Amino acid sequence: MDRRRKRISRRGLAATAVVAMGAALVPVAVQAAPADRAEGERNAVRALERAAHPLRSTEPGGGTADLRALASMIGDAEVVGLGEATHGSHEFFTMKQRVFRYLVEKKGFTTFSLEMSWSSGLQIDEYLQTGKGDARRIAKEELGNSPWEREEFVSLIEWMREYNRQHPRRTVHFMGNDLGAPKLSDEFFGRVTGYVQRNHPAALPRLNELYAGLRPIDDVFAYLGKPLAERQRLAAGAQQALELVSAQEGAGEEEFVWAEQNARSIAQTTAFLTMDITDPGSVAASQRFRDEVMARNVTWWHRQTGGKVLLSAHNDHVGYIAGDPTMYPKTQGSFLRDTMGGKYLPIGFTFNQGSFLSKGTALGGEWKKFTVGAAGPGRNEHTLDQVRHRDFYLDVRHAPAPARAWLNTPRPTLNLGTQFPAEPRDIAIAGSFDVLIHLHEVREADKLEP
């Protein structure tokens, strides 16, 4: 059966009925508009097909000839943002591993950066560099209660560790660029206090005093239940602790640089957690701060290590503009463009239908499977799915003029994050991404095995 055939859902029947009722009330002279729109879509599809490069597979391993054009599109970018239209679909995760492996082997990339806790990223990277521990156990501990606690990320970590075993002089790294959630462990605070104890013991009593009542944060969701005034006081202490560490001698020492960055992560996290979750304006301001922090952490890592970075995060973080600008006023991708210019390149994902992981509530709750049917007419994904290739990618910047005009027009597009149900939001693809990958169908990511 042709994959283009769509099941008509109850929602689709209702929408058809509404359109039909509306058409009966429209003057005859206007009723040609649907035909014009259909012809416009056909023209857009033909133009998109001229720009599209088919994907052989979304699974890592095997031939990579189909990715050569993608490498050309990336060019000399040093940070590549690779989005996801859901927070838990197998094909998005495996395609990220496939692209990362190719960029490591063909373009010299060295870091996989994930939208997760800075402190957890350090723990995973320590395993990659030393081989001490077990990939599955580390994934369970550091990715627990997140959509990345999945077999696909165990596979990525295992590949990275094996690569390092075979290439000890040019190792790859794992980095968490986000704030400290769901926890800031006592061990992580110890990375800061331990440095001060070894190198500046006279400052240790004051540092411990500033971290008192804060160390550790076992559950950030429970922490948000503290009175706002208390959270503000603790955040002020964390900022003073950062200033105390920054003021110590040894600014050129490697150990100092990392201790300072770790203290900065604690201060960033506690500042974010001063949001008033009952105030939409406070939540939006905190989300803007979060995106800025993620961008700062990526650029810090890039400068410190000198390596190229593949940045994995949701579309609403890697793109230049979020689908919901009220909630995400300025994205990580926008901050990175401000800092890096053309050295940053965002790649977005769209999909036509399938399953993913999400939650019924923004705070707490369990990640579970949800499914959406095929995109309806008028959605960006509906038109993209008419392209003759099942899965493909294209360079948004250099598409033919009719395709470029279509890509510059805002249309409903589905980007699913922490909470479901969610409705499509108007997105102009060309305003958000430089490159787009479209997949026909996705399924939920694989549950982590014991």
XYZ file of C-alpha atoms in Angstrom, residues 132-399:
268
model
C 35.849 3.069 34.575
C 32.323 1.881 35.158
C 29.586 0.592 32.889
C 27.765 2.498 30.152
C 24.363 1.112 31.067
C 24.725 1.896 34.771
C 26.000 5.407 34.055
C 23.109 6.061 31.663
C 20.673 4.927 34.346
C 22.271 7.145 36.994
C 22.895 10.271 34.932
C 20.000 10.150 32.463
C 17.441 8.738 34.901
C 13.894 10.143 34.779
C 14.618 11.873 31.496
C 13.578 11.030 27.909
C 17.219 10.126 27.251
C 17.159 7.203 29.691
C 16.850 4.969 26.635
C 18.710 2.248 24.781
C 19.603 4.666 21.980
C 21.764 6.720 24.340
C 23.426 3.646 25.806
C 24.352 2.767 22.230
C 25.784 6.258 21.676
C 27.818 6.168 24.896
C 29.137 2.695 24.091
C 30.202 3.791 20.597
C 31.959 6.861 22.015
C 33.822 4.769 24.586
C 34.927 2.267 21.954
C 36.072 5.105 19.696
C 38.206 6.471 22.537
C 39.684 3.055 23.201
C 40.774 2.882 19.573
C 41.857 6.549 19.335
C 43.467 7.411 22.696
C 45.251 10.472 21.252
C 42.100 12.043 19.843
C 39.205 11.225 22.122
C 35.587 12.324 21.858
C 33.687 13.949 24.707
C 30.183 14.084 26.141
C 28.967 17.407 27.487
C 25.796 18.462 29.317
C 25.103 22.106 28.544
C 21.978 22.636 30.657
C 21.239 23.663 34.211
C 21.570 21.194 37.087
C 18.451 19.059 36.919
C 17.056 16.885 38.296
C 19.747 17.245 40.969
C 23.025 18.851 42.033
C 24.820 16.123 43.933
C 27.099 16.464 46.928
C 29.882 15.076 44.722
C 29.417 17.942 42.279
C 29.635 20.577 45.019
C 32.783 18.736 46.099
C 34.408 19.499 42.750
C 34.348 23.148 43.813
C 35.053 22.876 47.535
C 37.731 20.237 46.922
C 39.634 22.574 44.642
C 39.471 25.368 47.217
C 40.516 23.020 50.020
C 43.572 21.870 48.087
C 44.667 25.231 46.743
C 43.146 27.997 48.890
C 42.256 26.420 52.251
C 41.821 29.774 53.977
C 38.769 30.465 51.791
C 37.100 27.107 52.510
C 35.163 28.057 55.674
C 33.505 30.995 53.895
C 32.716 28.832 50.848
C 31.099 26.161 53.019
C 29.091 28.869 54.746
C 27.782 30.162 51.419
C 26.770 26.668 50.302
C 25.113 25.850 53.658
C 21.461 24.891 53.195
C 22.005 24.448 49.472
C 24.349 21.477 49.206
C 23.088 19.148 47.825
C 19.922 19.658 45.763
C 18.510 16.134 45.555
C 15.380 17.058 43.590
C 14.943 20.401 41.820
C 11.173 19.898 41.578
C 10.941 19.578 45.361
C 13.351 22.527 45.667
C 10.867 24.687 43.741
C 8.455 24.066 46.605
C 10.617 26.143 48.941
C 9.414 29.708 49.620
C 10.598 32.132 46.927
C 12.452 34.281 49.448
C 14.458 31.269 50.610
C 15.343 30.305 47.052
C 16.453 33.859 46.363
C 18.651 33.855 49.470
C 20.272 30.551 48.480
C 20.843 31.798 44.935
C 22.549 34.925 46.267
C 24.847 32.692 48.313
C 25.694 30.578 45.266
C 26.559 33.715 43.301
C 28.803 34.919 46.128
C 30.440 31.487 46.166
C 31.189 31.834 42.460
C 32.718 35.270 43.048
C 34.801 33.853 45.888
C 36.181 31.083 43.685
C 36.794 33.483 40.787
C 38.811 35.779 43.050
C 41.350 33.111 43.996
C 44.799 33.095 42.459
C 45.577 30.635 39.722
C 43.301 31.889 36.964
C 45.600 30.300 34.383
C 45.554 26.873 35.939
C 43.508 24.121 34.312
C 42.107 22.957 37.636
C 41.012 26.485 38.517
C 39.249 26.993 35.185
C 37.116 23.886 35.700
C 36.407 24.628 39.363
C 35.223 28.101 38.423
C 32.966 26.734 35.678
C 31.478 24.206 38.101
C 30.792 26.973 40.617
C 29.222 28.946 37.777
C 26.910 26.020 36.992
C 25.718 25.940 40.613
C 25.062 29.688 40.542
C 23.255 29.434 37.190
C 21.030 26.624 38.420
C 20.040 28.333 41.656
C 19.350 31.597 39.812
C 17.039 29.740 37.413
C 15.257 28.122 40.350
C 14.210 31.515 41.696
C 11.435 31.617 39.107
C 7.887 32.134 40.324
C 6.075 29.225 38.685
C 2.725 30.977 39.220
C 3.811 33.996 37.139
C 3.967 33.421 33.334
C 6.282 36.398 32.927
C 8.731 34.984 35.462
C 8.642 31.565 33.790
C 9.338 33.081 30.353
C 12.212 35.173 31.731
C 13.663 32.054 33.364
C 13.423 30.105 30.113
C 15.253 32.907 28.302
C 17.933 32.770 30.985
C 18.143 28.989 30.594
C 18.694 29.236 26.839
C 21.344 31.886 27.395
C 23.085 29.663 29.956
C 23.072 26.685 27.574
C 24.616 28.823 24.838
C 27.245 30.207 27.228
C 28.171 26.712 28.383
C 28.579 25.496 24.795
C 30.783 28.439 23.823
C 32.805 28.018 27.029
C 33.398 24.350 26.200
C 34.230 25.167 22.590
C 36.852 27.721 23.656
C 38.254 25.548 26.417
C 38.633 22.337 24.393
C 39.111 23.810 20.928
C 36.934 21.048 19.469
C 33.912 21.136 17.209
C 30.580 20.400 18.876
C 27.379 18.643 17.836
C 24.675 20.194 20.012
C 21.653 17.958 20.620
C 18.497 19.652 21.907
C 14.856 20.256 21.067
C 14.013 22.238 17.929
C 12.837 25.109 20.137
C 16.334 25.400 21.609
C 18.647 24.878 18.601
C 16.637 26.994 16.161
C 16.910 30.749 15.786
C 13.238 31.218 16.723
C 11.067 28.972 18.901
C 7.632 27.764 17.912
C 6.338 29.317 21.126
C 8.135 32.674 21.479
C 5.961 33.612 24.443
C 7.443 30.751 26.467
C 10.883 30.874 24.804
C 11.530 34.563 23.993
C 15.115 34.006 22.795
C 16.584 30.604 21.974
C 19.951 29.009 22.550
C 20.385 29.026 18.770
C 19.773 32.774 18.642
C 22.328 33.374 21.406
C 24.850 31.180 19.581
C 24.313 33.072 16.338
C 24.964 36.328 18.221
C 28.228 34.901 19.572
C 29.481 32.724 16.710
C 27.852 34.082 13.576
C 28.198 31.669 10.671
C 30.233 29.247 12.775
C 26.918 28.080 14.251
C 24.498 26.084 12.079
C 21.097 24.782 13.245
C 19.462 21.666 11.758
C 15.779 21.105 12.489
C 13.667 17.967 12.375
C 10.078 17.480 11.243
C 8.022 14.289 11.067
C 4.712 13.307 9.542
C 3.361 10.825 12.077
C 4.324 8.413 14.825
C 5.033 7.890 18.505
C 7.152 9.666 21.089
C 7.650 10.194 24.813
C 6.113 13.029 26.780
C 4.329 13.723 30.048
C 0.915 14.903 31.128
C 2.380 17.606 33.369
C 5.308 19.991 33.010
C 6.685 19.361 36.511
C 7.137 15.780 37.699
C 5.180 12.930 36.172
C 6.307 9.939 34.147
C 7.536 9.828 30.580
C 5.136 7.692 28.561
C 4.188 6.886 24.984
C 1.896 9.075 22.903
C 1.012 8.807 19.201
C -0.099 11.311 16.568
C -1.546 10.568 13.143
C -0.532 11.944 9.767
C -0.232 15.711 9.424
C -3.278 17.358 7.904
C -3.447 19.809 4.983
C -2.062 23.230 5.790
C 0.680 21.872 8.052
C 4.336 22.160 7.039
C 4.772 18.424 7.558
C 1.903 17.582 5.196
C 3.614 19.293 2.274
C 7.068 17.980 3.178
C 5.678 14.464 3.253
C 4.544 14.780 -0.378
C 8.193 14.829 -1.475
C 8.926 11.517 -3.174
C 11.621 10.460 -0.699
C 10.465 8.774 2.497
C 13.175 10.506 4.582
C 15.310 13.371 3.313
C 17.173 16.572 4.141
C 17.630 19.878 2.376
C 19.609 23.093 2.634
C 17.022 25.728 3.510
C 19.381 28.592 2.626
C 20.027 27.495 -0.959
C 16.722 25.912 -1.964
